[in-house]
GROMACS .gro file of C-alpha atoms in nm:
model
  233
    1MET     CA    1   1.539  -4.241  -5.403
    2ARG     CA    2   1.382  -3.992  -5.639
    3ALA     CA    3   1.023  -4.165  -5.578
    4SER     CA    4   1.070  -4.146  -5.239
    5HIS     CA    5   1.188  -3.769  -5.272
    6GLN     CA    6   0.876  -3.672  -5.462
    7GLN     CA    7   0.628  -3.845  -5.241
    8ASP     CA    8   0.801  -3.634  -4.927
    9LEU     CA    9   0.760  -3.320  -5.136
   10LYS     CA   10   0.380  -3.425  -5.281
   11LEU     CA   11   0.329  -3.496  -4.882
   12THR     CA   12   0.461  -3.128  -4.794
   13PRO     CA   13   0.217  -2.870  -4.858
   14TYR     CA   14   0.372  -2.524  -4.991
   15HIS     CA   15   0.207  -2.205  -5.009
   16ASN     CA   16   0.015  -2.256  -5.302
   17ASP     CA   17  -0.145  -2.566  -5.172
   18TYR     CA   18  -0.346  -2.349  -4.902
   19LYS     CA   19  -0.704  -2.237  -5.013
   20VAL     CA   20  -0.863  -2.122  -4.713
   21GLY     CA   21  -0.789  -1.823  -4.496
   22TRP     CA   22  -0.878  -1.795  -4.113
   23ILE     CA   23  -0.856  -1.443  -3.926
   24CYS     CA   24  -0.910  -1.459  -3.584
   25ALA     CA   25  -0.976  -1.102  -3.396
   26LEU     CA   26  -0.798  -1.233  -3.076
   27GLY     CA   27  -0.494  -1.453  -3.004
   28LYS     CA   28  -0.759  -1.641  -2.777
   29ASN     CA   29  -0.936  -1.720  -3.044
   30LYS     CA   30  -0.658  -1.828  -3.253
   31VAL     CA   31  -0.586  -2.116  -2.950
   32VAL     CA   32  -0.895  -2.241  -3.007
   33ALA     CA   33  -0.917  -2.247  -3.368
   34GLN     CA   34  -0.613  -2.465  -3.375
   35LEU     CA   35  -0.794  -2.732  -3.174
   36ILE     CA   36  -1.028  -2.809  -3.504
   37LEU     CA   37  -0.759  -2.868  -3.717
   38ASP     CA   38  -0.708  -3.228  -3.817
   39GLU     CA   39  -0.351  -3.180  -3.888
   40ILE     CA   40  -0.088  -2.929  -3.813
   41HIS     CA   41   0.164  -2.830  -4.049
   42PRO     CA   42   0.576  -2.688  -4.069
   43LEU     CA   43   0.570  -2.341  -4.102
   44LEU     CA   44   0.679  -2.211  -4.425
   45PRO     CA   45   0.894  -1.885  -4.531
   46ILE     CA   46   0.737  -1.550  -4.468
   47PRO     CA   47   0.830  -1.241  -4.644
   48PRO     CA   48   1.019  -0.981  -4.453
   49GLY     CA   49   0.778  -0.733  -4.270
   50HIS     CA   50   0.472  -0.966  -4.291
   51SER     CA   51   0.231  -1.077  -4.031
   52SER     CA   52   0.479  -1.423  -3.870
   53GLY     CA   53   0.153  -1.557  -3.665
   54TYR     CA   54   0.052  -1.818  -3.897
   55VAL     CA   55  -0.060  -2.140  -3.809
   56LEU     CA   56  -0.097  -2.390  -4.108
   57GLY     CA   57  -0.277  -2.698  -4.117
   58ARG     CA   58  -0.544  -2.940  -4.230
   59ILE     CA   59  -0.913  -2.968  -4.193
   60ARG     CA   60  -1.025  -3.289  -4.397
   61ASN     CA   61  -0.912  -3.239  -4.743
   62HIS     CA   62  -0.883  -2.869  -4.696
   63ASN     CA   63  -0.548  -2.719  -4.612
   64VAL     CA   64  -0.557  -2.377  -4.387
   65ILE     CA   65  -0.401  -2.080  -4.305
   66ILE     CA   66  -0.487  -1.935  -3.995
   67THR     CA   67  -0.348  -1.608  -3.816
   68CYS     CA   68  -0.523  -1.325  -3.606
   69LEU     CA   69  -0.494  -0.918  -3.521
   70GLY     CA   70  -0.180  -0.794  -3.302
   71ASP     CA   71  -0.331  -0.633  -2.958
   72GLY     CA   72  -0.487  -0.328  -2.983
   73ALA     CA   73  -0.510  -0.363  -3.384
   74HIS     CA   74  -0.898  -0.401  -3.444
   75ASP     CA   75  -0.979  -0.131  -3.717
   76THR     CA   76  -1.063  -0.196  -4.117
   77THR     CA   77  -0.723  -0.042  -4.156
   78ALA     CA   78  -0.558  -0.353  -3.958
   79TYR     CA   79  -0.781  -0.645  -4.142
   80ALA     CA   80  -0.755  -0.485  -4.496
   81LEU     CA   81  -0.357  -0.505  -4.425
   82LEU     CA   82  -0.344  -0.847  -4.270
   83GLU     CA   83  -0.559  -0.956  -4.580
   84ARG     CA   84  -0.341  -0.837  -4.834
   85GLN     CA   85  -0.052  -0.991  -4.646
   86ILE     CA   86  -0.241  -1.350  -4.684
   87PHE     CA   87  -0.322  -1.321  -5.022
   88PHE     CA   88   0.074  -1.210  -5.111
   89THR     CA   89   0.196  -1.488  -4.934
   90PHE     CA   90  -0.046  -1.727  -4.981
   91PRO     CA   91  -0.190  -1.688  -5.341
   92ALA     CA   92  -0.369  -1.981  -5.401
   93ILE     CA   93  -0.612  -1.865  -5.111
   94ARG     CA   94  -1.010  -1.863  -5.239
   95PHE     CA   95  -1.138  -1.690  -4.949
   96ILE     CA   96  -1.073  -1.581  -4.576
   97LEU     CA   97  -1.296  -1.623  -4.329
   98LEU     CA   98  -1.341  -1.374  -4.006
   99VAL     CA   99  -1.423  -1.566  -3.736
  100SER     CA  100  -1.460  -1.384  -3.368
  101ILE     CA  101  -1.694  -1.375  -3.066
  102SER     CA  102  -1.911  -1.087  -3.053
  103GLY     CA  103  -2.186  -0.951  -2.839
  104GLY     CA  104  -2.554  -1.036  -2.898
  105VAL     CA  105  -2.790  -0.872  -3.106
  106PRO     CA  106  -3.175  -0.964  -2.986
  107SER     CA  107  -3.412  -0.859  -3.189
  108SER     CA  108  -3.824  -0.962  -3.194
  109ASN     CA  109  -3.706  -1.141  -3.504
  110ALA     CA  110  -3.368  -1.304  -3.446
  111ASP     CA  111  -3.303  -1.361  -3.051
  112ILE     CA  112  -2.942  -1.370  -3.098
  113ARG     CA  113  -2.762  -1.399  -2.781
  114LEU     CA  114  -2.374  -1.416  -2.689
  115GLY     CA  115  -2.290  -1.810  -2.697
  116ASP     CA  116  -2.513  -1.860  -3.052
  117VAL     CA  117  -2.300  -1.982  -3.332
  118VAL     CA  118  -2.397  -1.678  -3.632
  119VAL     CA  119  -2.320  -1.742  -3.978
  120SER     CA  120  -2.424  -1.472  -4.194
  121GLN     CA  121  -2.613  -1.513  -4.559
  122PRO     CA  122  -2.718  -1.238  -4.813
  123THR     CA  123  -3.104  -1.187  -4.842
  124GLY     CA  124  -3.265  -0.966  -5.060
  125LYS     CA  125  -3.238  -0.666  -4.925
  126ALA     CA  126  -2.878  -0.690  -4.825
  127GLY     CA  127  -2.540  -0.891  -4.847
  128ALA     CA  128  -2.415  -1.141  -4.586
  129VAL     CA  129  -2.203  -0.879  -4.413
  130ILE     CA  130  -2.280  -0.534  -4.289
  131LYS     CA  131  -2.029  -0.304  -4.145
  132TYR     CA  132  -2.121  -0.132  -3.867
  133ASP     CA  133  -2.018   0.171  -3.951
  134LEU     CA  134  -2.160   0.159  -4.257
  135GLY     CA  135  -2.500   0.338  -4.179
  136LYS     CA  136  -2.656   0.629  -4.017
  137LEU     CA  137  -2.871   0.656  -3.726
  138PRO     CA  138  -3.181   0.871  -3.733
  139SER     CA  139  -3.396   1.006  -3.446
  140SER     CA  140  -3.624   0.696  -3.448
  141GLY     CA  141  -3.285   0.523  -3.286
  142LYS     CA  142  -3.261   0.234  -3.514
  143VAL     CA  143  -2.985   0.219  -3.744
  144LYS     CA  144  -3.029   0.262  -4.118
  145ARG     CA  145  -2.820   0.084  -4.344
  146THR     CA  146  -2.624   0.313  -4.625
  147GLU     CA  147  -2.407   0.029  -4.757
  148SER     CA  148  -2.302  -0.368  -4.752
  149GLN     CA  149  -1.974  -0.579  -4.817
  150ASN     CA  150  -1.926  -0.755  -5.151
  151HIS     CA  151  -2.079  -1.022  -5.257
  152ILE     CA  152  -2.016  -1.375  -5.119
  153PRO     CA  153  -1.897  -1.618  -5.362
  154ASP     CA  154  -2.170  -1.890  -5.538
  155PHE     CA  155  -1.966  -2.145  -5.425
  156LEU     CA  156  -1.954  -2.078  -5.025
  157LEU     CA  157  -2.324  -1.981  -5.087
  158THR     CA  158  -2.381  -2.338  -5.227
  159VAL     CA  159  -2.184  -2.496  -4.899
  160LEU     CA  160  -2.429  -2.292  -4.688
  161ALA     CA  161  -2.702  -2.434  -4.854
  162THR     CA  162  -2.551  -2.804  -4.799
  163LEU     CA  163  -2.524  -2.721  -4.439
  164GLN     CA  164  -2.874  -2.606  -4.390
  165GLU     CA  165  -2.989  -2.912  -4.570
  166ASP     CA  166  -2.810  -3.099  -4.373
  167HIS     CA  167  -2.909  -2.946  -4.037
  168GLY     CA  168  -3.283  -2.971  -4.104
  169LEU     CA  169  -3.232  -3.388  -4.190
  170ARG     CA  170  -3.013  -3.468  -3.925
  171GLU     CA  171  -2.970  -3.394  -3.529
  172HIS     CA  172  -2.741  -3.104  -3.485
  173GLN     CA  173  -2.369  -3.198  -3.430
  174VAL     CA  174  -2.238  -2.848  -3.295
  175VAL     CA  175  -2.277  -2.903  -2.943
  176LYS     CA  176  -2.110  -3.242  -2.987
  177HIS     CA  177  -1.816  -3.127  -3.173
  178LEU     CA  178  -1.774  -2.839  -2.897
  179SER     CA  179  -1.776  -3.113  -2.619
  180ASN     CA  180  -1.498  -3.295  -2.816
  181ILE     CA  181  -1.299  -2.992  -2.860
  182GLN     CA  182  -1.325  -2.882  -2.492
  183LYS     CA  183  -1.192  -3.257  -2.363
  184THR     CA  184  -0.883  -3.174  -2.549
  185LEU     CA  185  -0.826  -2.814  -2.430
  186PRO     CA  186  -0.484  -2.836  -2.262
  187GLY     CA  187  -0.314  -2.647  -1.945
  188ASP     CA  188  -0.595  -2.390  -1.783
  189LEU     CA  189  -0.794  -2.330  -2.090
  190PRO     CA  190  -1.081  -2.566  -2.004
  191GLY     CA  191  -1.132  -2.295  -1.718
  192ILE     CA  192  -1.078  -2.028  -1.916
  193PHE     CA  193  -1.330  -2.123  -2.222
  194SER     CA  194  -1.606  -2.323  -2.022
  195ARG     CA  195  -1.948  -2.227  -1.922
  196PRO     CA  196  -2.012  -2.007  -1.630
  197GLU     CA  197  -2.189  -2.159  -1.344
  198GLU     CA  198  -2.483  -1.961  -1.363
  199ASP     CA  199  -2.592  -1.811  -1.675
  200CYS     CA  200  -2.802  -1.483  -1.645
  201LEU     CA  201  -2.979  -1.370  -1.959
  202PHE     CA  202  -3.124  -1.011  -1.894
  203LYS     CA  203  -3.369  -0.843  -2.113
  204ALA     CA  204  -3.219  -0.669  -2.393
  205GLY     CA  205  -3.273  -0.305  -2.295
  206TYR     CA  206  -3.203  -0.382  -1.934
  207THR     CA  207  -2.866  -0.188  -1.805
  208HIS     CA  208  -2.673  -0.358  -1.580
  209ILE     CA  209  -2.552  -0.281  -1.244
  210ILE     CA  210  -2.151  -0.303  -1.214
  211PRO     CA  211  -2.013  -0.166  -0.943
  212ASP     CA  212  -1.618  -0.070  -0.919
  213ASP     CA  213  -1.488  -0.386  -0.725
  214HIS     CA  214  -1.650  -0.574  -0.943
  215ILE     CA  215  -1.444  -0.819  -1.157
  216THR     CA  216  -1.623  -1.114  -1.228
  217PRO     CA  217  -1.821  -1.055  -1.524
  218ASN     CA  218  -2.024  -1.397  -1.540
  219SER     CA  219  -2.229  -1.304  -1.252
  220CYS     CA  220  -2.490  -0.983  -1.164
  221PRO     CA  221  -2.531  -1.013  -0.786
  222ASN     CA  222  -2.671  -0.654  -0.827
  223CYS     CA  223  -2.843  -0.668  -1.137
  224ASP     CA  224  -3.265  -0.694  -1.075
  225ARG     CA  225  -3.347  -1.067  -1.115
  226SER     CA  226  -3.707  -0.925  -1.220
  227LYS     CA  227  -3.554  -0.862  -1.540
  228LEU     CA  228  -3.463  -1.236  -1.606
  229ILE     CA  229  -3.555  -1.358  -1.918
  230LEU     CA  230  -3.634  -1.746  -1.843
  231GLN     CA  231  -3.441  -2.006  -2.061
  232PRO     CA  232  -3.571  -2.327  -2.184
  233LYS     CA  233  -3.356  -2.614  -2.046
   0.00000   0.00000   0.00000
């Protein structure tokens, strides 16, 4: 009986067994994040007054906690408070990832569009994460950076380098993984997270024409089609 009890304790993760934190900016991001978990764990006690919206689980051999910001709480203060609560409740957390959906930032050097998967990394000129408000806008119209975030831990940079090597040697698996997740979506989620029937890509400087009664964000019936960018199939 004692051996069996010890085995059960070993199989049940506790606060100190979680090493990875994952913050979602929106609740619907959190719904999809849970589909990546290989296993969902029972909830653990949370200190009074702290966020109770945790999802606990495992990805491969990593125990992960997933949570999200409250509705309308998307400023830096809200992020900092949630981060402190995570480290207090799960003291063995090694790092926290912020995973969310952002708008595109196309440029001549990096054509980043909505729908692309982007992982930031540091360069010789700047750190991996640059806050949008840590800069100034001179007369040229281009944002001049004035500050960046703290250095990313070396072990994460090593993992990133390994991931890049893996993508270089083998066929990318991102589309395959996303397709598999799409098949497991319950209820109405497949329609919510599916790609639009028509995916129009306009030039970055084009201003869209959206009438007041137009509520379909994935189509542009009144926009100038001559401003479209032809995309490779």
